[in-house]
GROMACS .gro file of N, CA and C in nm:
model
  435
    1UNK      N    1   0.836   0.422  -2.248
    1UNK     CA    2   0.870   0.495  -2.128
    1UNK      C    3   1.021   0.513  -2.121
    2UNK      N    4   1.058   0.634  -2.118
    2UNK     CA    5   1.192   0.650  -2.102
    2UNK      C    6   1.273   0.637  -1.955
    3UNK      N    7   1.384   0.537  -1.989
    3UNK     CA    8   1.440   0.498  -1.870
    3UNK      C    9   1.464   0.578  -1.745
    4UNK      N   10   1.479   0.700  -1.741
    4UNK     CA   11   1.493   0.783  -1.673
    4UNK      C   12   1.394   0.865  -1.597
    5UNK      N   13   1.272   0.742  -1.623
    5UNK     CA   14   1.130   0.791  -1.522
    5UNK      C   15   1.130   0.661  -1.395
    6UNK      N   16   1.064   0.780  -1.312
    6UNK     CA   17   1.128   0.683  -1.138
    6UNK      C   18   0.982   0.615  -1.204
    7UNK      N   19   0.962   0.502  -1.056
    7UNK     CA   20   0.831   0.455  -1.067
    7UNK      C   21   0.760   0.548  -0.983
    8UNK      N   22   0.602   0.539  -1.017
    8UNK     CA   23   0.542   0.618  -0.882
    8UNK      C   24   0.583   0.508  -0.781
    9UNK      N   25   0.607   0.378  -0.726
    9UNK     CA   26   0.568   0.330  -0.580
    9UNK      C   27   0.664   0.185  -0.634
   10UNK      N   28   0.755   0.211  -0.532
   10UNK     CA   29   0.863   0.127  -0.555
   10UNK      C   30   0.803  -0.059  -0.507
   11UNK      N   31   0.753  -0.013  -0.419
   11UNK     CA   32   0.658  -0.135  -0.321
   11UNK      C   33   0.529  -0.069  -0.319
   12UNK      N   34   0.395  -0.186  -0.299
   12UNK     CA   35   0.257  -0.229  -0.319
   12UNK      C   36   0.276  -0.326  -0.228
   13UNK      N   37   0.172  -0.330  -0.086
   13UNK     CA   38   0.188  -0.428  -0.006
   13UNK      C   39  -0.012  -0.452   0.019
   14UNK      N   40  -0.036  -0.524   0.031
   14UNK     CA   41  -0.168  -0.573   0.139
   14UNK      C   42  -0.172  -0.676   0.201
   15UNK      N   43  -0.174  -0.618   0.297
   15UNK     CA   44  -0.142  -0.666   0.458
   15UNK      C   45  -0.306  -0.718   0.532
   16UNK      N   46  -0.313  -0.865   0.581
   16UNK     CA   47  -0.424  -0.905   0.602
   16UNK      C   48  -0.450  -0.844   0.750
   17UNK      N   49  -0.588  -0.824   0.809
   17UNK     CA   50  -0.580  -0.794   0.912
   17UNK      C   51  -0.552  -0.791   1.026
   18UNK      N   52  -0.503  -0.917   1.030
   18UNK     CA   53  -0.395  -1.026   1.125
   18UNK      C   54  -0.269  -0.951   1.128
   19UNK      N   55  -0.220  -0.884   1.026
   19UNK     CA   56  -0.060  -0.869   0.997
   19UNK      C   57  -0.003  -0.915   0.878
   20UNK      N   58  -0.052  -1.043   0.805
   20UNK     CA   59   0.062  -1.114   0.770
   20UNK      C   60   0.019  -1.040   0.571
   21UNK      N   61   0.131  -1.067   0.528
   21UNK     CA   62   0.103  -1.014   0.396
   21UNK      C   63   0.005  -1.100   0.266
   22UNK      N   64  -0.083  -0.996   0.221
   22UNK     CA   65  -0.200  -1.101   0.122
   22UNK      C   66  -0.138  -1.083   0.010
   23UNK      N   67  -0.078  -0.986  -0.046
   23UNK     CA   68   0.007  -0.953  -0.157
   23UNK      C   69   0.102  -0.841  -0.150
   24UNK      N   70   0.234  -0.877  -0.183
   24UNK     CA   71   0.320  -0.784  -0.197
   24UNK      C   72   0.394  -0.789  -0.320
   25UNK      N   73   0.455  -0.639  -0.393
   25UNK     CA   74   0.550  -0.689  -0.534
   25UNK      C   75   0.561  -0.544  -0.522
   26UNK      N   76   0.764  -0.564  -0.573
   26UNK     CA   77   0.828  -0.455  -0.566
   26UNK      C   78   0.906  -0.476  -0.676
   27UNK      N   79   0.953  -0.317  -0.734
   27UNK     CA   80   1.059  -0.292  -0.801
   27UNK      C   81   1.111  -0.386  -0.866
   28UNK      N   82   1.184  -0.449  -0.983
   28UNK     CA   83   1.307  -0.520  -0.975
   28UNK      C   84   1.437  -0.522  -0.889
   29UNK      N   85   1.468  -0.529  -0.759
   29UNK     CA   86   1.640  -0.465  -0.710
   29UNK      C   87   1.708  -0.604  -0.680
   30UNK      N   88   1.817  -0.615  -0.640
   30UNK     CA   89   1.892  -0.680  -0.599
   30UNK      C   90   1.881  -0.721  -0.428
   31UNK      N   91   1.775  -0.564  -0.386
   31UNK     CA   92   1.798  -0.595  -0.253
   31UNK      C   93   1.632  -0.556  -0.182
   32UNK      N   94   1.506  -0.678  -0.277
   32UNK     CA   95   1.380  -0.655  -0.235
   32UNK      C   96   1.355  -0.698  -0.145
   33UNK      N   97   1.434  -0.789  -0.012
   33UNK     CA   98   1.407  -0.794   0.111
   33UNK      C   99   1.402  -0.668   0.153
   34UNK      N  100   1.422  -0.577   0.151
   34UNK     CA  101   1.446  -0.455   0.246
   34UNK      C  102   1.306  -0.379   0.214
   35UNK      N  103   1.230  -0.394   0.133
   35UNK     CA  104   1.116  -0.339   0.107
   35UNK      C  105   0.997  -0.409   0.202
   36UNK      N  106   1.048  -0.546   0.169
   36UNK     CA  107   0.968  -0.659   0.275
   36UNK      C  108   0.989  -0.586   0.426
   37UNK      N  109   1.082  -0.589   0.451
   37UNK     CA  110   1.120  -0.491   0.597
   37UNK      C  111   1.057  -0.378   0.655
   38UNK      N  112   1.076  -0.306   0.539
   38UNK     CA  113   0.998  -0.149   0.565
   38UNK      C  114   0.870  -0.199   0.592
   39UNK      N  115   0.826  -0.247   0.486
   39UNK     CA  116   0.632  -0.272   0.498
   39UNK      C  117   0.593  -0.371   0.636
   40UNK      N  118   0.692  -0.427   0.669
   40UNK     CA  119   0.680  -0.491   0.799
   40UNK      C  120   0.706  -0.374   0.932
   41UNK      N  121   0.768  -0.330   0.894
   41UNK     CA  122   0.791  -0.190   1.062
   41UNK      C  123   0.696  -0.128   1.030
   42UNK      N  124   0.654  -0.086   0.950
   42UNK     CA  125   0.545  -0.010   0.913
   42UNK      C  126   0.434  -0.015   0.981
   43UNK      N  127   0.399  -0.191   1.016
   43UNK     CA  128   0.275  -0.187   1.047
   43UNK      C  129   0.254  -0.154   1.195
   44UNK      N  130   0.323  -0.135   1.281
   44UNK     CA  131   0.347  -0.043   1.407
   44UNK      C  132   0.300   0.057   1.380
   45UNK      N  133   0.342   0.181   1.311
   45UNK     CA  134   0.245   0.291   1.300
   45UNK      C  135   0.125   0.297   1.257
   46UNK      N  136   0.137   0.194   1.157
   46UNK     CA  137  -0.038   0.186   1.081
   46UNK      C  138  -0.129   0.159   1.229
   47UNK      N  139  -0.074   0.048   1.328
   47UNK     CA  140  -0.193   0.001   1.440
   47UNK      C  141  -0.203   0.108   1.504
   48UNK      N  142  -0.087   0.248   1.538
   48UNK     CA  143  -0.069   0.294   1.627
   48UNK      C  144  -0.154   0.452   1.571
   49UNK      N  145  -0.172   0.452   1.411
   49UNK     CA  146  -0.282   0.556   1.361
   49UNK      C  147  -0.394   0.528   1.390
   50UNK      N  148  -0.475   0.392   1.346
   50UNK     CA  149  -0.576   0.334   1.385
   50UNK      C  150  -0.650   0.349   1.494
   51UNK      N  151  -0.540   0.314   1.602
   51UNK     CA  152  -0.584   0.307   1.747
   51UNK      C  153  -0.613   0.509   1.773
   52UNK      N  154  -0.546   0.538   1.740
   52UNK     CA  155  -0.543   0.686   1.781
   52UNK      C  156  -0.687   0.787   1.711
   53UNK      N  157  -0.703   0.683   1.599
   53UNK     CA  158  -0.815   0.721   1.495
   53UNK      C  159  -0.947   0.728   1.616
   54UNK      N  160  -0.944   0.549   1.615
   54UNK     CA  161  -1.043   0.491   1.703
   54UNK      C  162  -1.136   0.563   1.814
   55UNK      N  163  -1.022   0.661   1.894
   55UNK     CA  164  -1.033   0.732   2.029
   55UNK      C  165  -1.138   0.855   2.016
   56UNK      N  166  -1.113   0.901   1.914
   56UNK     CA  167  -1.194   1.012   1.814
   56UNK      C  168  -1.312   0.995   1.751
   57UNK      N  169  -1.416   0.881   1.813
   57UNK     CA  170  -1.523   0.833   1.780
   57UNK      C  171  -1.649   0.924   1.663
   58UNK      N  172  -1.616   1.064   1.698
   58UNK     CA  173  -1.691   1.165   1.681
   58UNK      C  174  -1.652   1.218   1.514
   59UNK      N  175  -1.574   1.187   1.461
   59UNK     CA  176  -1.547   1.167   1.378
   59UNK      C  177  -1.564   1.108   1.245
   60UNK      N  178  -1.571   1.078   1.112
   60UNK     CA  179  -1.572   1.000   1.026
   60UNK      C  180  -1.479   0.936   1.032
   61UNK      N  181  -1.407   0.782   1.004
   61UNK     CA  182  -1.306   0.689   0.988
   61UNK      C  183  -1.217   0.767   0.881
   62UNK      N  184  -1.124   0.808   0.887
   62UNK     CA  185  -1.028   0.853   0.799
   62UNK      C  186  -0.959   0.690   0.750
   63UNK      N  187  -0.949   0.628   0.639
   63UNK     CA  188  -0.928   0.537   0.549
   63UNK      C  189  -0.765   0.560   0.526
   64UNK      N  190  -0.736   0.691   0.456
   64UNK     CA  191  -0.573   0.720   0.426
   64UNK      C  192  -0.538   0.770   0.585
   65UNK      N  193  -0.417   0.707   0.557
   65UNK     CA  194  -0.336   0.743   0.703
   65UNK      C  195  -0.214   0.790   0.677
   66UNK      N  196  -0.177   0.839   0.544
   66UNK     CA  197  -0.101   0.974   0.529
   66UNK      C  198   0.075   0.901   0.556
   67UNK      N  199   0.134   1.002   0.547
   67UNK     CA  200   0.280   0.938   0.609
   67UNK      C  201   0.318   0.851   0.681
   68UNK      N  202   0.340   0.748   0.698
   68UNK     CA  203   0.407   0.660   0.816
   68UNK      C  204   0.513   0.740   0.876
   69UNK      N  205   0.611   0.697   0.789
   69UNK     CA  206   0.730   0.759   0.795
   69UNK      C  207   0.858   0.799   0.720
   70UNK      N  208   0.898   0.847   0.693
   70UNK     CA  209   1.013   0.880   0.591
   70UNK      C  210   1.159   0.792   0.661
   71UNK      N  211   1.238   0.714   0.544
   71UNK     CA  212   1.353   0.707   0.556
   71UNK      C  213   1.451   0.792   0.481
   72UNK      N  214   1.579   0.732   0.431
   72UNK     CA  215   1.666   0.816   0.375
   72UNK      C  216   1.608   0.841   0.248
   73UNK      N  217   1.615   0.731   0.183
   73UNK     CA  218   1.592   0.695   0.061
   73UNK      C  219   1.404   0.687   0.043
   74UNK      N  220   1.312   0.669   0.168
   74UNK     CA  221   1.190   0.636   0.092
   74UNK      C  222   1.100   0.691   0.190
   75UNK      N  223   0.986   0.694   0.121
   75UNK     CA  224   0.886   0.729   0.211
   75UNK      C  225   0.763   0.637   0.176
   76UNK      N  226   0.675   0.588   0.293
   76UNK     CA  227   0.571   0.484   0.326
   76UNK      C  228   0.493   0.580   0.362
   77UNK      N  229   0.338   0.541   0.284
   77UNK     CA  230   0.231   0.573   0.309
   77UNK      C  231   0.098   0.447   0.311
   78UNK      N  232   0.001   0.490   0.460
   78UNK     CA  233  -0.067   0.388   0.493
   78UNK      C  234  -0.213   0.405   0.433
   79UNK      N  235  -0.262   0.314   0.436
   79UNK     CA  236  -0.449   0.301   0.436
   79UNK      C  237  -0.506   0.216   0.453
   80UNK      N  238  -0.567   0.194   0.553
   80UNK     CA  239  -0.664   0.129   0.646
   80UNK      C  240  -0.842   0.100   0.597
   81UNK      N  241  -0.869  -0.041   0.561
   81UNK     CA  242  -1.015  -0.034   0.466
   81UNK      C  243  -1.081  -0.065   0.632
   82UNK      N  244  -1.242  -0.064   0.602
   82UNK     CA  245  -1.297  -0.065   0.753
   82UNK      C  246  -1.292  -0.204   0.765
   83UNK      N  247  -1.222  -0.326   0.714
   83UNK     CA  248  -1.231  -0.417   0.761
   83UNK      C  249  -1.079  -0.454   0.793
   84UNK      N  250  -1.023  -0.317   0.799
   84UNK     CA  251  -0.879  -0.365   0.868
   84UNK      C  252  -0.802  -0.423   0.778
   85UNK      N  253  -0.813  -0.446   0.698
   85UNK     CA  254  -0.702  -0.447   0.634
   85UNK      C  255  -0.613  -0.317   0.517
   86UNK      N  256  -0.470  -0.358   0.561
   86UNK     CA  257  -0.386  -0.241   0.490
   86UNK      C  258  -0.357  -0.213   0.400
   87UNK      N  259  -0.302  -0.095   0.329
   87UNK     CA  260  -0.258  -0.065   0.214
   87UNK      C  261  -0.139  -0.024   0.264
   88UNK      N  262  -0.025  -0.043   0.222
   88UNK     CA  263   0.143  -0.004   0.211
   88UNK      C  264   0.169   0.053   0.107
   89UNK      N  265   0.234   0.167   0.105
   89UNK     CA  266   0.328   0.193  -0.056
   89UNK      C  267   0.454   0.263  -0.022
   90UNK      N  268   0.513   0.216  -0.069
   90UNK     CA  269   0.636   0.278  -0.074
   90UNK      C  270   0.679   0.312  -0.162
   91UNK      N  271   0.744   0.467  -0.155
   91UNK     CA  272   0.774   0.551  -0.255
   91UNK      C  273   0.927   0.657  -0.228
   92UNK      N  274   0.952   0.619  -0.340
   92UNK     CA  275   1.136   0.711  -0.348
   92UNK      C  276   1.100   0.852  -0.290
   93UNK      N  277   1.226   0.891  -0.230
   93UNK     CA  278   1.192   1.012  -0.157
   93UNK      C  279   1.227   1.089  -0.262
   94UNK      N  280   1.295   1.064  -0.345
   94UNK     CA  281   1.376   1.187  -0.440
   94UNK      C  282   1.226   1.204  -0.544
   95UNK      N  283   1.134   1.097  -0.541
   95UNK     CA  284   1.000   1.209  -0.605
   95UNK      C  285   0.892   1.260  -0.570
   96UNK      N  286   0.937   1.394  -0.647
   96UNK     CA  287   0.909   1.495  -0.573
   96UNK      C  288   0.728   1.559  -0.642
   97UNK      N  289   0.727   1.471  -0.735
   97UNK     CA  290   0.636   1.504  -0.848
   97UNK      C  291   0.460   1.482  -0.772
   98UNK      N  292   0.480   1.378  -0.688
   98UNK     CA  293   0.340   1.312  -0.618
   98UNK      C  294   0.322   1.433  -0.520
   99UNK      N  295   0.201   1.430  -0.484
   99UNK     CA  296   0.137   1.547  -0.361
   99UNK      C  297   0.090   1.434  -0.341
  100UNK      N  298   0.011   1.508  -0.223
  100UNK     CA  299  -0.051   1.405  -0.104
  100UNK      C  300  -0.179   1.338  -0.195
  101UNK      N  301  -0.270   1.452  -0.241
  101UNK     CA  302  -0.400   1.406  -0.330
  101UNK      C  303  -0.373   1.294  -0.455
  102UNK      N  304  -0.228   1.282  -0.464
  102UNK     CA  305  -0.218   1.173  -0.615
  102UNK      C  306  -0.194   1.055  -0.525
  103UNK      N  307  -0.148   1.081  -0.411
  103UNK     CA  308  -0.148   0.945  -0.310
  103UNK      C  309  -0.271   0.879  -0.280
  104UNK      N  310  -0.346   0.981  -0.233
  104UNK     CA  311  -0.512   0.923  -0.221
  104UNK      C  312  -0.590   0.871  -0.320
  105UNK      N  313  -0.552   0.901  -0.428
  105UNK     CA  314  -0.577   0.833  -0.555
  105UNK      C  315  -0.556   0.690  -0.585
  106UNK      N  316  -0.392   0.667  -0.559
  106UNK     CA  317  -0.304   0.594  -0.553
  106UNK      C  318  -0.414   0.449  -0.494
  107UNK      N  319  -0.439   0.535  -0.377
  107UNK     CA  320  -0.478   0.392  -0.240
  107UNK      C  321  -0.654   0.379  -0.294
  108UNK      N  322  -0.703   0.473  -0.340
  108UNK     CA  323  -0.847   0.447  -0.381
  108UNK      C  324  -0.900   0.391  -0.524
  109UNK      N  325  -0.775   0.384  -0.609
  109UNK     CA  326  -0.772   0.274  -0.715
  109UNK      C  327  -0.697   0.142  -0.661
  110UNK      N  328  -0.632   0.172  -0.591
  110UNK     CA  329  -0.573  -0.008  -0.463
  110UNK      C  330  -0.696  -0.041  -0.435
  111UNK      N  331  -0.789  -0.007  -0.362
  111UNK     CA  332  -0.883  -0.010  -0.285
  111UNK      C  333  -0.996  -0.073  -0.370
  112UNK      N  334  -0.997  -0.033  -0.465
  112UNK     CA  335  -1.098  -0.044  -0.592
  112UNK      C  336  -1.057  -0.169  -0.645
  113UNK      N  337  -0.964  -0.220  -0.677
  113UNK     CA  338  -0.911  -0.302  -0.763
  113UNK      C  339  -0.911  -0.406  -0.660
  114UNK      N  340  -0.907  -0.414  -0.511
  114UNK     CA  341  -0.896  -0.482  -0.419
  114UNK      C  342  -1.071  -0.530  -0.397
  115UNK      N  343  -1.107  -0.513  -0.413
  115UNK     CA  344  -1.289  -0.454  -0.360
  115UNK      C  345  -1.306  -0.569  -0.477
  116UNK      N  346  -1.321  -0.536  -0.628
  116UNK     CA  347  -1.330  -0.648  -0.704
  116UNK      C  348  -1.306  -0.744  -0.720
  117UNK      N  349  -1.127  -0.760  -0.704
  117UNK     CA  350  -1.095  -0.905  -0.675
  117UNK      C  351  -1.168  -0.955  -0.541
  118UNK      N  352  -1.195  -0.912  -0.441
  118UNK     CA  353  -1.276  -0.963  -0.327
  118UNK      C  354  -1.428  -1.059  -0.387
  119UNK      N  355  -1.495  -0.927  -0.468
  119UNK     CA  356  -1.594  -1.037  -0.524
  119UNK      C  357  -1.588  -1.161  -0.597
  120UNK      N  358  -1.485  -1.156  -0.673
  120UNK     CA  359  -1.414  -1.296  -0.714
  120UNK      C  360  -1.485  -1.410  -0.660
  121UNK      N  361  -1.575  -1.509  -0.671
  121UNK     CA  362  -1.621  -1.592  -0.593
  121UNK      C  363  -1.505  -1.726  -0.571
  122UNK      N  364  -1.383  -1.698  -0.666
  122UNK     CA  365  -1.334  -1.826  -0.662
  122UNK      C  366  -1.197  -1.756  -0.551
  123UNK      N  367  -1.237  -1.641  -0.494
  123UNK     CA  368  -1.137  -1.570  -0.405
  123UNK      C  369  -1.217  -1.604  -0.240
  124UNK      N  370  -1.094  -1.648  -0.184
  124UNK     CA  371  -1.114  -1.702  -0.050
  124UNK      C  372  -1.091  -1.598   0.031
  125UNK      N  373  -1.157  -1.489   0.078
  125UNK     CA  374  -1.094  -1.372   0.198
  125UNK      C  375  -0.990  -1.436   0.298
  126UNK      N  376  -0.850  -1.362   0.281
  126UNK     CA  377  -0.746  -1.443   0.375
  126UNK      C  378  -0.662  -1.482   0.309
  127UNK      N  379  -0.697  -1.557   0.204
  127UNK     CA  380  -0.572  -1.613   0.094
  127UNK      C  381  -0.507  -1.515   0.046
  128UNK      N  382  -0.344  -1.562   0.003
  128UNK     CA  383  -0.280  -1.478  -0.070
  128UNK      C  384  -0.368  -1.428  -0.186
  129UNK      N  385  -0.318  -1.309  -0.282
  129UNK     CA  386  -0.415  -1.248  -0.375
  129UNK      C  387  -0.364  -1.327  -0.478
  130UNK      N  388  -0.411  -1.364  -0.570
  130UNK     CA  389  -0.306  -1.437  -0.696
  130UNK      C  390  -0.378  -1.399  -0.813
  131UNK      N  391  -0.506  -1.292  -0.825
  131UNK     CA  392  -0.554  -1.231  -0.924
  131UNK      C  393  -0.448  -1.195  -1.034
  132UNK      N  394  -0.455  -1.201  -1.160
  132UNK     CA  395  -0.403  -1.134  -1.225
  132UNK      C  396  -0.431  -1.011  -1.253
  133UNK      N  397  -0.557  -0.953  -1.319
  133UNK     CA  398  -0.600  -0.849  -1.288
  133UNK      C  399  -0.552  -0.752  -1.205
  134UNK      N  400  -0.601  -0.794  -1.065
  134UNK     CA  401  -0.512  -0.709  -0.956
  134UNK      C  402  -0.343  -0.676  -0.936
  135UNK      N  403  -0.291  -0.802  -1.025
  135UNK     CA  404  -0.163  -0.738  -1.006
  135UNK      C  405  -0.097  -0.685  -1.175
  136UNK      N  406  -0.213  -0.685  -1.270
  136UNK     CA  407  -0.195  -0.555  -1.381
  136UNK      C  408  -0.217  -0.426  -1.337
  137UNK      N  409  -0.317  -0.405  -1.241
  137UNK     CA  410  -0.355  -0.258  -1.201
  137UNK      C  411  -0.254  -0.227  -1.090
  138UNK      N  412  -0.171  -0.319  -1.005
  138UNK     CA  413  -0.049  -0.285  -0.948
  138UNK      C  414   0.033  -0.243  -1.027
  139UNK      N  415   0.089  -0.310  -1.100
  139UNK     CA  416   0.229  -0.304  -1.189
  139UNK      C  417   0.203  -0.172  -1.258
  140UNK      N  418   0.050  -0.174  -1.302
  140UNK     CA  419   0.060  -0.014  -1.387
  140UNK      C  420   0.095   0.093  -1.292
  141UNK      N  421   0.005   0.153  -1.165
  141UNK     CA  422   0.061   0.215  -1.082
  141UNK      C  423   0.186   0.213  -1.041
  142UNK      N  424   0.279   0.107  -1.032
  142UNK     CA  425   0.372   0.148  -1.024
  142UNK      C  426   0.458   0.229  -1.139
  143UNK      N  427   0.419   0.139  -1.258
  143UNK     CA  428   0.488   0.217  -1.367
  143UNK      C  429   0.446   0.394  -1.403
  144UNK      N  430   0.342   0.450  -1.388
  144UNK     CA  431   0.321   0.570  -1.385
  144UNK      C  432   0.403   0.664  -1.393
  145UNK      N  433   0.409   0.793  -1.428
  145UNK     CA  434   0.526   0.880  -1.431
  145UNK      C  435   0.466   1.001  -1.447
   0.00000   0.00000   0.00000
């Protein structure tokens, strides 16, 4: 891979339904608290899509929740499984290469890879994730180009 390919998703977060984080892993930087940050404000809009989802009964559950929000430098996108718990990603704004449909992808191989490690019988629902597996099929997504 030539150095000069971004990652697709700088940050990979899952967020237990409570809030608190089941697995997170970012980038190499100097300054990966700040990713921790984002994926933490974040979850304000994720409750505040949800809830708004909710109201709309008539509906199918929409799962991707699309943009959070854009900063300077990044943009966060959410997804919500029906048992409440989240998907986070964060992604460089300067690429420009992803559409929305490679995002949904993105969260439905998360989703997938999440779903299996769940069956895991030696996996406790709630515990941090400490699969390996699951965090090869992270690391690859991120590496993507």
């Amino acid at each position: 891979m030539a150095s000069t390919a971004h990652p697709m998703a700088v940050c990979v977060a899952v967020i237990a339904k409570e809030n608190y984080p089941l697995f997170i892993i970012t980038i190499p930087t100097e300054n990966e608290l700040k990713f921790y940050y984002t994926v933490h404000t974040s979850l304000d809009v994720v409750e505040e899509k949800i809830s708004s989802i909710g109201k709309n009964t008539t509906e199918a559950r929409e799962l991707y929740l699309g943009l959070l929000y854009p900063t300077e430098d990044y943009k966060v996108y959410g997804y919500v499984t029906n048992t409440k718990v989240k998907f986070v990603l964060v992604l460089e704004s300067t690429n420009t290469t992803l559409r929305d449909n490679d995002i949904r992808t993105m969260f439905k191989k998360l989703h997938n890879a999440y779903v299996d490690m769940l069956c895991n019988p030696f996996y406790t629902p709630g515990e941090n994730i400490t699969s390996r597996n699951f965090e090869n099929i992270v690391t690859a997504m991120m590496q993507q180009d």
